[in-house]
Coordinates of C-alpha atoms and ligand atoms in Angstrom, one line a residue:
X1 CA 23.3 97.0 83.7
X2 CA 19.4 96.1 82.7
X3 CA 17.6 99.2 82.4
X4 CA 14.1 98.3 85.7
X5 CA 11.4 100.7 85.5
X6 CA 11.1 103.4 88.3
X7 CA 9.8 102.6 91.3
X8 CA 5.9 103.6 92.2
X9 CA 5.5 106.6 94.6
X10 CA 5.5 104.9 98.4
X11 CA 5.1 105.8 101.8
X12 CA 6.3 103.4 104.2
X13 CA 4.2 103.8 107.7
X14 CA 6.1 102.4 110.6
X15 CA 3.9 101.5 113.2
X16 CA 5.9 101.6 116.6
X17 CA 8.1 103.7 115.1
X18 CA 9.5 104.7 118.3
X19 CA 11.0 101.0 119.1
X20 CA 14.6 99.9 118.9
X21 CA 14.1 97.5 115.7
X22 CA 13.1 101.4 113.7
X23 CA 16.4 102.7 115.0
X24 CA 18.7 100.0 114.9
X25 CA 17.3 98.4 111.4
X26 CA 14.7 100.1 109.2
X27 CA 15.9 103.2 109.4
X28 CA 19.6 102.6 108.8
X29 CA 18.7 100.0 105.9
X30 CA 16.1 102.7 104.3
X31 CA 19.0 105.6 104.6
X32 CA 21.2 102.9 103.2
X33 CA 18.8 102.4 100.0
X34 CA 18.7 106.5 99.8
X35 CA 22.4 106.7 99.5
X36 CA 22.4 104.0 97.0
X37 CA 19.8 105.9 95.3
X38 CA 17.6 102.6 95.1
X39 CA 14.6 104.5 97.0
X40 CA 11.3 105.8 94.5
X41 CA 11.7 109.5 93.4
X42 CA 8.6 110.2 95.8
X43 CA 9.0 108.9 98.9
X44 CA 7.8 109.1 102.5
X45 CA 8.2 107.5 105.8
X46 CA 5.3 108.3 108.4
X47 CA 6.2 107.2 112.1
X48 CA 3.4 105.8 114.6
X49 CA 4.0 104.9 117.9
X50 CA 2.3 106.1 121.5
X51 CA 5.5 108.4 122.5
X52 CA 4.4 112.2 122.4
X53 CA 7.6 113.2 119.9
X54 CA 7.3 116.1 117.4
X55 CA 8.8 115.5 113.6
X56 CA 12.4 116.6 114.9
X57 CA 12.6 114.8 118.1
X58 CA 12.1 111.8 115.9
X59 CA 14.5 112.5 113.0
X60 CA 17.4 113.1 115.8
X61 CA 16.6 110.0 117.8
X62 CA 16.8 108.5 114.0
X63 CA 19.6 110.2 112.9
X64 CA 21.3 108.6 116.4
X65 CA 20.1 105.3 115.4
X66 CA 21.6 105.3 111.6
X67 CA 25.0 106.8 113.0
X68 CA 25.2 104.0 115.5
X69 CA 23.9 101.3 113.8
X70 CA 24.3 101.8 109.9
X71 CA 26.8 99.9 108.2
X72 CA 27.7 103.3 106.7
X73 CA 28.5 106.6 109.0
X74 CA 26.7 109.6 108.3
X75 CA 29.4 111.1 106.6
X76 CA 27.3 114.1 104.7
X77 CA 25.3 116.5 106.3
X78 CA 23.0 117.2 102.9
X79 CA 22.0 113.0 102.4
X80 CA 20.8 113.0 105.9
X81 CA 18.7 116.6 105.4
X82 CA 17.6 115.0 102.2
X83 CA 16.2 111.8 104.0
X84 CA 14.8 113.7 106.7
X85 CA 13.1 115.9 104.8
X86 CA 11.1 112.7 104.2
X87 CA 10.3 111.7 107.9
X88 CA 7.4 112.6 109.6
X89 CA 5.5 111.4 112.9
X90 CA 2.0 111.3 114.6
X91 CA 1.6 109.8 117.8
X92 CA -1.0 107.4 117.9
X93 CA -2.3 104.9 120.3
X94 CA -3.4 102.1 118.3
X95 CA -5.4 100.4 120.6
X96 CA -7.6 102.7 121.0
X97 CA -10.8 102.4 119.0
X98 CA -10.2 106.4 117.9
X99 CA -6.9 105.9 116.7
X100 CA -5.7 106.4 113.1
X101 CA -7.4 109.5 111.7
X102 CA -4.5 111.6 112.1
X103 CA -2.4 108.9 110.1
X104 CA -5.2 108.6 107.2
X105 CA -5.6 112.2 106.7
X106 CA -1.9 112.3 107.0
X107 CA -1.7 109.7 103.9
X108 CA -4.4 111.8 101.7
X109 CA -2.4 114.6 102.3
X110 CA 0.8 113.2 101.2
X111 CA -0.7 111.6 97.8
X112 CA -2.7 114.8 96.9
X113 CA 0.6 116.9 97.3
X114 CA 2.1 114.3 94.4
X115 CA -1.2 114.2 92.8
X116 CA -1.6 110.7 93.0
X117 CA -2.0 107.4 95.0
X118 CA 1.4 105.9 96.1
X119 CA 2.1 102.5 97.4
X120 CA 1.5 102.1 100.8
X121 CA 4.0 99.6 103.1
X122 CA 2.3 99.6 106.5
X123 CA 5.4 98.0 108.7
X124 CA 4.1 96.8 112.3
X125 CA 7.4 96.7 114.1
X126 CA 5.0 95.7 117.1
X127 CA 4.7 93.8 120.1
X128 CA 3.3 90.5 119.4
X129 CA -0.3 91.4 121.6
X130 CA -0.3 94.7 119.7
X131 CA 0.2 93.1 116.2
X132 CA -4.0 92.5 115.6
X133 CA -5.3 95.7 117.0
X134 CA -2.8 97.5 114.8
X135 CA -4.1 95.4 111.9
X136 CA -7.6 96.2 113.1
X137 CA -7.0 99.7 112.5
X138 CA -5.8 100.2 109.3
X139 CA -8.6 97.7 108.3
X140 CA -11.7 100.1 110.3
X141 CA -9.6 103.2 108.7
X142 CA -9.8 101.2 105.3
X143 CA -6.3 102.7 104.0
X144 CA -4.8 99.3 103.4
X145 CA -7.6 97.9 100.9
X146 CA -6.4 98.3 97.2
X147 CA -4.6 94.9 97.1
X148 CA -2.0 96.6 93.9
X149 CA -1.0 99.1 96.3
X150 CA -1.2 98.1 100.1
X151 CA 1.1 96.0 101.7
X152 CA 1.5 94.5 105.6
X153 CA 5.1 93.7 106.7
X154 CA 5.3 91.7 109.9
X155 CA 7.8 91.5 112.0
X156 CA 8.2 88.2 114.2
X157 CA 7.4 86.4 116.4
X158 CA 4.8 85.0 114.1
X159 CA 2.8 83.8 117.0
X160 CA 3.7 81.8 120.0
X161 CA 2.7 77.9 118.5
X162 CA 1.1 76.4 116.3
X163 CA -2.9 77.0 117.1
X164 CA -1.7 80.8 118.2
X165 CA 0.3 81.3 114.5
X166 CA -3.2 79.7 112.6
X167 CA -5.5 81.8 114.7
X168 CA -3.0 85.3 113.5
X169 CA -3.2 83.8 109.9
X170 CA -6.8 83.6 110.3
X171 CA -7.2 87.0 111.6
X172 CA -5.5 88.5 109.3
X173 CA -6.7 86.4 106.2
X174 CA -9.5 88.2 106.9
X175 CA -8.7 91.8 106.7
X176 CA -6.3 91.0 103.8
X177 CA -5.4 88.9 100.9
X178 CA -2.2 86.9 101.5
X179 CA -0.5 89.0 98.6
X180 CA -0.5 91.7 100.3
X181 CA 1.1 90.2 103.9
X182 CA 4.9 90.2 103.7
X183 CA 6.2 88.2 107.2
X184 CA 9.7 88.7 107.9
X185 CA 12.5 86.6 108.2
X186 CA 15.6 88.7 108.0
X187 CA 18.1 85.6 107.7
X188 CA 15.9 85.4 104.1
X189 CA 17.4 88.8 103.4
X190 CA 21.4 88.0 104.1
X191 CA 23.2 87.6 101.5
X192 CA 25.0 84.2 101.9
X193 CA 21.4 82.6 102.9
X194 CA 20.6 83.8 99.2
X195 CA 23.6 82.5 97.7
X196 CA 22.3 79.1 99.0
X197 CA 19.9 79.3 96.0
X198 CA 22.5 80.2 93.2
X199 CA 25.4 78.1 95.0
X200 CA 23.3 74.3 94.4
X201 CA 21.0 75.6 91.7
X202 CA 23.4 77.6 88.9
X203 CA 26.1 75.0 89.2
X204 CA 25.8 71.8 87.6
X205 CA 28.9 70.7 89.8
X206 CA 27.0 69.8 93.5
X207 CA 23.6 69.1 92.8
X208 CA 24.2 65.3 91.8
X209 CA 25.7 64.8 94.9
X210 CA 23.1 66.5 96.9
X211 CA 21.9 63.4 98.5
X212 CA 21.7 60.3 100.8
X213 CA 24.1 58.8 98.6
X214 CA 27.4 61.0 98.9
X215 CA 25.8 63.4 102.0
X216 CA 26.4 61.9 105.6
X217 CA 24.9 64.7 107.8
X218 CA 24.3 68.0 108.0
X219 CA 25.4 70.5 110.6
X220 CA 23.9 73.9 110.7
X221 CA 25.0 76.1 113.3
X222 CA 24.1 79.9 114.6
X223 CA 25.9 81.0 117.4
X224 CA 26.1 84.1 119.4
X225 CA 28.3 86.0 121.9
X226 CA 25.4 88.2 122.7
X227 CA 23.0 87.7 125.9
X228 CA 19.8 89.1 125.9
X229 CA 20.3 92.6 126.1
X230 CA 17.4 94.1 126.8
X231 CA 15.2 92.1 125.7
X232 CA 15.1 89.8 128.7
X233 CA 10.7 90.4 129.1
X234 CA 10.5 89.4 125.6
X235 CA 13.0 87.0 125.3
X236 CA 12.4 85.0 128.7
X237 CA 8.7 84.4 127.2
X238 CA 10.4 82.7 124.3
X239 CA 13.1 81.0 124.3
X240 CA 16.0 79.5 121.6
X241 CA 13.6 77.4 120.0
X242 CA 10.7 80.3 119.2
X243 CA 13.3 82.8 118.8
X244 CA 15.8 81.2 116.4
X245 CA 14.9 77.8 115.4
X246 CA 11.3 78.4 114.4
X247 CA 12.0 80.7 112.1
X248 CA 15.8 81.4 111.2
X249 CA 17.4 77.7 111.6
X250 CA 14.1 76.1 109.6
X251 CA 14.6 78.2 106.9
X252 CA 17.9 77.7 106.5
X253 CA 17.8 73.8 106.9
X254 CA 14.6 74.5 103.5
X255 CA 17.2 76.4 101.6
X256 CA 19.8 73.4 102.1
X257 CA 17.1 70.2 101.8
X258 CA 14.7 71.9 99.1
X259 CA 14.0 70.3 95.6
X260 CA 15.1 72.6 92.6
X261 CA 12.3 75.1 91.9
X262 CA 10.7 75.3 88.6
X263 CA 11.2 78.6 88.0
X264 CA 12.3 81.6 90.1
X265 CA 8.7 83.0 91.0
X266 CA 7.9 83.4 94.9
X267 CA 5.5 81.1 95.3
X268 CA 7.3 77.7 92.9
X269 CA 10.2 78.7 96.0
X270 CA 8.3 78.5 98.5
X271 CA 6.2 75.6 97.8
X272 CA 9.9 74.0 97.6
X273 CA 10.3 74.7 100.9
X274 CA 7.1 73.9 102.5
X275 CA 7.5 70.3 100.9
X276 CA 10.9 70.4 103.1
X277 CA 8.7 71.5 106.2
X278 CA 6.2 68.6 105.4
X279 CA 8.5 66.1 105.4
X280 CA 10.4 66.9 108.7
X281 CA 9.8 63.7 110.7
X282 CA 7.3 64.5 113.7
X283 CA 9.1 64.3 116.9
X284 CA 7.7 61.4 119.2
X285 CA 6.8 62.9 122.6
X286 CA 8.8 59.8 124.4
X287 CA 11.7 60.1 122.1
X288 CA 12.4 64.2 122.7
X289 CA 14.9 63.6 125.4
X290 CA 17.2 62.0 122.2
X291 CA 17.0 64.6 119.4
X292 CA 16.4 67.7 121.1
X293 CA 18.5 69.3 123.9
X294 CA 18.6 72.6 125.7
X295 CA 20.5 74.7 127.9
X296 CA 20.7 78.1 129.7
X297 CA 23.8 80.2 130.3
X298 CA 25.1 80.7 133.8
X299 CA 28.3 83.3 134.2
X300 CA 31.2 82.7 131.9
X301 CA 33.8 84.5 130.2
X302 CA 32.7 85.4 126.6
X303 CA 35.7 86.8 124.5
X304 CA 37.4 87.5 127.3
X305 CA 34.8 89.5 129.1
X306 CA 33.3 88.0 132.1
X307 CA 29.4 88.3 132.1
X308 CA 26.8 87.7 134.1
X309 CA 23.9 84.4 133.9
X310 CA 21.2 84.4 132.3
X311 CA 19.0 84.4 135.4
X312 CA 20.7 87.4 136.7
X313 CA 20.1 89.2 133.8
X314 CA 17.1 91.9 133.6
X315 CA 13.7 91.0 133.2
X316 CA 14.2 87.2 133.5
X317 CA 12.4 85.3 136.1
X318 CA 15.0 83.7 138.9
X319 CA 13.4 80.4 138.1
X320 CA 13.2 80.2 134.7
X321 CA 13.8 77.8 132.9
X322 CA 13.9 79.2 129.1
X323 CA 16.4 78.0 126.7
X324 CA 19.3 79.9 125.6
X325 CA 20.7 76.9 123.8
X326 CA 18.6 73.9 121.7
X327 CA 20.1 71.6 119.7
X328 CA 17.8 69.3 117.3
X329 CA 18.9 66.4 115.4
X330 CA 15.7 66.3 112.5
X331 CA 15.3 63.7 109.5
X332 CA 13.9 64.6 106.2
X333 CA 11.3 61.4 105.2
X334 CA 11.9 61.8 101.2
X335 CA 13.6 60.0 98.9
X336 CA 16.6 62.6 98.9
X337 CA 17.7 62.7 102.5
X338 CA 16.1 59.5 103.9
X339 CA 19.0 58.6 106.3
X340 CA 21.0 61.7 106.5
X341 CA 20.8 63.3 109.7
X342 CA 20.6 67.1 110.3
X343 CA 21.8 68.6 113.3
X344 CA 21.0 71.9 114.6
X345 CA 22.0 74.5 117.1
X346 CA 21.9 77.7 118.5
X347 CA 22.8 79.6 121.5
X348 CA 23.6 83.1 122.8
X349 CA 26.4 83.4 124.9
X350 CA 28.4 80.8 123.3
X351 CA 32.4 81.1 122.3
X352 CA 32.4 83.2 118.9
X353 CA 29.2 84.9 116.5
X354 CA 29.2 82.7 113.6
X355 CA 26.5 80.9 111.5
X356 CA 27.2 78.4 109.4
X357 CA 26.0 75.2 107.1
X358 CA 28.9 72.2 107.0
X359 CA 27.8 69.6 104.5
X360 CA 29.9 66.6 105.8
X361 CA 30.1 63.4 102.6
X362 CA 30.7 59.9 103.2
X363 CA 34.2 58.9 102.8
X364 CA 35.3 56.5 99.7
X365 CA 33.5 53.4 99.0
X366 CA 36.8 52.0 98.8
X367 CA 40.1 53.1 100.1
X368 CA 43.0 51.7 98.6
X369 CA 45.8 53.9 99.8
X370 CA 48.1 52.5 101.9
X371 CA 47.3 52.8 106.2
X372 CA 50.1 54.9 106.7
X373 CA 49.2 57.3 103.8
X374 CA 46.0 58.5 105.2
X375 CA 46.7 58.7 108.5
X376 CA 45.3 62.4 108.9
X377 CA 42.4 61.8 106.0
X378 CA 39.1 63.2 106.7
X379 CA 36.1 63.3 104.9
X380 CA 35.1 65.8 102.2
X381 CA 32.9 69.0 103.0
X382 CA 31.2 72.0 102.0
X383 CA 30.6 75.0 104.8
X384 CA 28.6 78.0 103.9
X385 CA 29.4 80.6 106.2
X386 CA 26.6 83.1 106.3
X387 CA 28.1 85.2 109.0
X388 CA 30.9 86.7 109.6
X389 CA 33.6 86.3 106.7
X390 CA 30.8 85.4 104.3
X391 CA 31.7 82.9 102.0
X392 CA 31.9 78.8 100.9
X393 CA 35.1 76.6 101.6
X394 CA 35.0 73.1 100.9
X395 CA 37.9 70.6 102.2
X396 CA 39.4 68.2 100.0
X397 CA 42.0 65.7 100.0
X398 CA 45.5 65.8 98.4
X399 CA 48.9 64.4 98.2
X400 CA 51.3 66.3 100.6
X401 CA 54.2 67.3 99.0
X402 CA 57.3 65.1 99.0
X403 CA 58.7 61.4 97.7
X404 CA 56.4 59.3 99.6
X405 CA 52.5 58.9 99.0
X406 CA 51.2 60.9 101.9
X407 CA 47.6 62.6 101.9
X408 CA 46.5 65.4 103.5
X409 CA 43.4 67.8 103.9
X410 CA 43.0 71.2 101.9
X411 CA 40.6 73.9 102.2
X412 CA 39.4 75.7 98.7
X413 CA 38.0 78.9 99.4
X414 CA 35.6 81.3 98.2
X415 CA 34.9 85.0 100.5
X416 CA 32.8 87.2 99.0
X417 CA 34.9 90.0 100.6
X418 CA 38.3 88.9 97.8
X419 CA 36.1 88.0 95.3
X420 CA 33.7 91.0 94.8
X421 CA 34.5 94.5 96.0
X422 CA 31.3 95.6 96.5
X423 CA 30.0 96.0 99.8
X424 CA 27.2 93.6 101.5
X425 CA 23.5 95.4 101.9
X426 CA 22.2 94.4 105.0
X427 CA 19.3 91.9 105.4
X428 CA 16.5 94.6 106.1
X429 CA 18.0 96.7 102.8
X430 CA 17.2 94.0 100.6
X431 CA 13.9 92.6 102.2
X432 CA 12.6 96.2 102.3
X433 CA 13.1 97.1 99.3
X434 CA 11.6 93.8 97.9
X435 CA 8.6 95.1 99.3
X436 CA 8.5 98.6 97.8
X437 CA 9.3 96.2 94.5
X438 CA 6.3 94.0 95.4
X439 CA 8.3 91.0 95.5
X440 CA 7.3 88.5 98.0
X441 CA 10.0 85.6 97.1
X442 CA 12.8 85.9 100.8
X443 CA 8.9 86.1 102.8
X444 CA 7.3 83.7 104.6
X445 CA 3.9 82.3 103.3
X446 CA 1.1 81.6 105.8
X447 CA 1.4 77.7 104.9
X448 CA 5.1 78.2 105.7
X449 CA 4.9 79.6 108.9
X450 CA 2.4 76.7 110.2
X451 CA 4.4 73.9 108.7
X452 CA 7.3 75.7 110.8
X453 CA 5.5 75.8 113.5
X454 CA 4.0 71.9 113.3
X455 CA 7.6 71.2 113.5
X456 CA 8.6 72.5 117.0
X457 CA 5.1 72.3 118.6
X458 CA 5.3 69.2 119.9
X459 CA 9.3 69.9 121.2
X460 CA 7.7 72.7 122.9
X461 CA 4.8 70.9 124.6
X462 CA 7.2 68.5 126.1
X463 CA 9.5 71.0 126.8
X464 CA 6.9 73.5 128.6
X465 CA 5.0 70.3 130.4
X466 CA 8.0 69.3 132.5
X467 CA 10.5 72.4 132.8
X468 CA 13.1 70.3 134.4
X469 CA 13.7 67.6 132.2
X470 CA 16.4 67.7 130.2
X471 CA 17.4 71.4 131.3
X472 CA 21.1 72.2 131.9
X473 CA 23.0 74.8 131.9
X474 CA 26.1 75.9 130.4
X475 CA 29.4 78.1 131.4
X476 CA 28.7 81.4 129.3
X477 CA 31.7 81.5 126.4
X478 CA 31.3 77.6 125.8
X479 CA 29.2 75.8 123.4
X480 CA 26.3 75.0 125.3
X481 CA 25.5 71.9 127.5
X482 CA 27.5 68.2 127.0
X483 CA 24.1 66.7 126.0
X484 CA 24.2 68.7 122.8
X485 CA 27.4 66.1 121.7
X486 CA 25.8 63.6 123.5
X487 CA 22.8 63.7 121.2
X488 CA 25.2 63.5 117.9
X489 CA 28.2 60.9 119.4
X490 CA 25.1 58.5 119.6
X491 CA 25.0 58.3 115.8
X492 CA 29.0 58.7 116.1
X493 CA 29.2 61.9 115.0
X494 CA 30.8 65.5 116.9
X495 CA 30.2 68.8 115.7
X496 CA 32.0 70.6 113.6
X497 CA 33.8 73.8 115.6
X498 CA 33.5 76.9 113.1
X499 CA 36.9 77.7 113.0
X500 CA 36.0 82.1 112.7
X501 CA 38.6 84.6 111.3
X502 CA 41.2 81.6 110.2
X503 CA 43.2 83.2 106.9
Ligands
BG6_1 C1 16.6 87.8 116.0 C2 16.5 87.2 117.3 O1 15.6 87.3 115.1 O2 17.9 87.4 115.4 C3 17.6 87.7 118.2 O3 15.3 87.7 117.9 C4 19.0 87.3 117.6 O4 17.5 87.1 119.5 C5 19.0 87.8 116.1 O5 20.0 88.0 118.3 C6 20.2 87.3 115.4 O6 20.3 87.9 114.2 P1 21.7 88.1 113.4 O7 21.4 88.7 112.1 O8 22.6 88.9 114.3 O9 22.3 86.7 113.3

């Protein structure tokens, strides 16, 4: 194994510290990274949040967190004591133009006791209206100022739309330099959504066919079993489209479409995928009702579990009209992908979790079995499943057994699960400890956020200026509303049903 040089001293301060996404994510993945001994020697995590909670009262509300949701239980007493050991809180309102000088003098003290200045990852795990003032404050405090040391890390939603994400990139452009701003995307961090990367770029074998010429479409899927949970005040504000596509779907459509980068550096990546971004045909306002569909769940059975609509659910509006499900057909003006349509969609409440990229090819130029040989042919294809079962199969034709010329279809497969015994970090294990490295390359740039957000902005004006049209809803446990095949049998297409835990 390559010998890396050991980590700088870091404290990581979690702003809202007392939320879910610190107990559910953070904290499991940074416990995760201490068992795998892949945290610095000095180390320090410093809670914010307004809750009144002494040090303890927050390491057992964490320590219920990592046993619930850590990919690993907590199987030895000493690891956790060890960890904890490390955890500390202050309450702190940081809205208040007071707040902060507990956490700064908290910070000196913690760098004079190691006697010297450590690495400072300020995470805002914040609501959306609280993200500035929180920024505000480590600016007025100054403890986020040595560009080599200080890092942001922003969680989404990166704004609400376009002029609302320029205005945050403004805002914060100005307290910061970009360098120093990591923005989340946690799909960035999966491990299949990387493989993307070394799957079309370390094989000679695919990238000359990446392209108009053998491709035919595109299908990228993300679907969930999951409702809103509690999230229902947040999530009835945004919607499929702001929550998934915006962000996760985008993304992975860049990772699919991008040009080869000329080198592995964060920003020749992500240029890649802003070109991607830039060439995203523009949705015509009178043409929306064709290439972009949504839906909202009303009771259904999901895995065999009956479950209530999404208006009954808790803090949604009886009226509303948010989206649960959108479905996108998008075009890619460049010379690559002119022609090749690529289909989106994502939903909660649909049949099975999955999330996947099928890459469908053309068939033949020229055929020249005989009718009856190919009866059950079907076209080539590549699907990257990103979750669950991570892994690549790609279906191929071949002769069926026997004295007569007979084809039939094939899956090759590739699971990361037979091939490698080693288990899957999470997404939040590997972004976060890209950030204690200092290595920007799975985050989202300022430039890529706005092109991201240029994309659905118009879908969202239409969308929000008439609330009734095109809105239907969907049985909960199917996969969304009819219009969503409507929109691809119009270019004679159907979407590709992820077939999940087939040997
Ligand atoms: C989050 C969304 O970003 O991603 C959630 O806000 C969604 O609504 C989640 O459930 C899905 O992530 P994953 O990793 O479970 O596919």
């Amino acid at each position: 194994m390559p010998q890396t040089a050991p980590l700088a001293p870091t404290i990581v301060v979690i702003i809202g510290a007392a939320g879910d996404l610190a107990r559910r994510k953070l904290i499991p993945a940074l416990y995760n990274l201490h068992l795998d001994r892949q945290l610095p020697e000095r180390f320090a995590i410093v809670g914010v949040a307004r809750r009144p909670l002494d040090d303890d009262a927050f390491r057992e509300r964490l320590r219920d967190g990592v046993a619930s949701f850590s990919r690993r239980t907590l199987t030895e007493e000493t690891s956790w004591q060890q960890f904890a050991a490390a955890l500390s809180y202050l309450s702190e309102d940081v809205v208040s133009p007071a707040s902060g000088l507990a956490l700064s003098s908290r910070l000196t003290a913690i760098e004079q006791a190691w006697g010297q200045r450590a690495n400072r990852i300020y995470y805002l795990a914040v609501p959306p209206e609280m993200m500035e003032p929180a920024a505000a404050m480590l600016q007025r405090l100054g403890v986020c100022r040595d560009c080599a040391h200080d890092r942001l890390v922003i969680e989404k939603p990166f704004g609400r739309d376009l002029a609302s994400a320029q205005a945050l990139n403004r805002f914060l452009g100005e307290l910061f330099v970009e360098s120093q701003i990591y923005r989340i995307d946690h799909y960035l961090g999966k491990e299949t959504v990387q493989n993307i990367l070394a799957f079309r770029f370390a094989n000679s074998l695919f990238e000359p066919i990446w392209n108009r010429r053998y491709i035919d479409q595109v299908q990228i899927t993300v679907a969930e079993t999951v409702g809103v949970e509690e999230r229902g005040d947040y999530y009835d504000r945004a919607g499929a489209l702001r929550d998934m596509v915006q962000n996760h779907l985008l993304q992975l459509l860049c990772l699919v479409a991008m040009e080869p980068p000329i080198s592995f550096a964060a920003d020749d990546i992500r240029n890649k995928k802003v070109d991607v971004l830039r060439a995203i045909r523009p949705f015509h306002p009178d043409a929306i009702h064709r290439v972009a569909v949504r839906g909202q769940y009303r009771r259904g059975t999901v895995l065999g579990q009956e479950v209530r609509g999404y208006r009954e659910e808790p803090k949604v509006a009886q009226d509303s009209t948010t989206e649960t499900f959108a479905a996108f057909t998008f075009h890619i003006d460049n010379w690559r992908w002119q022609g090749v349509p690529f289909y989106l969609r994502t939903g909660k409440r649909l049949p099975t979790k999955v999330s996947e990229i099928a890459v469908l090819f053309h068939e033949p130029p020229h055929q020249f079995f005989p009718s009856a040989a190919v009866e059950s042919w079907q076209p080539n294809r590549i699907v990257i499943r990103i979750q669950p079962e991570e892994g690549i199969g790609t279906r191929i034709q071949v002769k069926q057994p026997g004295t007569r010329m007979l084809l039939g279809t094939a899956e090759m497969r590739f699971r990361y699960r037979d091939a490698f015994r080693t288990p899957t970090p999470e997404a939040y294990e590997t972004l976060l400890l890209d950030v204690i490295r200092g290595d920007a390359t799975l985050f989202m740039r300022a430039d890529q956020i706005e092109s991201a957000w240029q994309v659905v902005t118009p879908i969202l004006e239409a969308w929000e200026s008439v609330p009734a049209a095109g809105f239907s809803e969907y049985a909960a446990g199917t996969w969304g509303p009819e219009a969503a095949d409507l929109m691809v049998a119009r270019q004679r297409h159907s979407w590709l049903q992820p077939s999940v835990g087939e040997e």
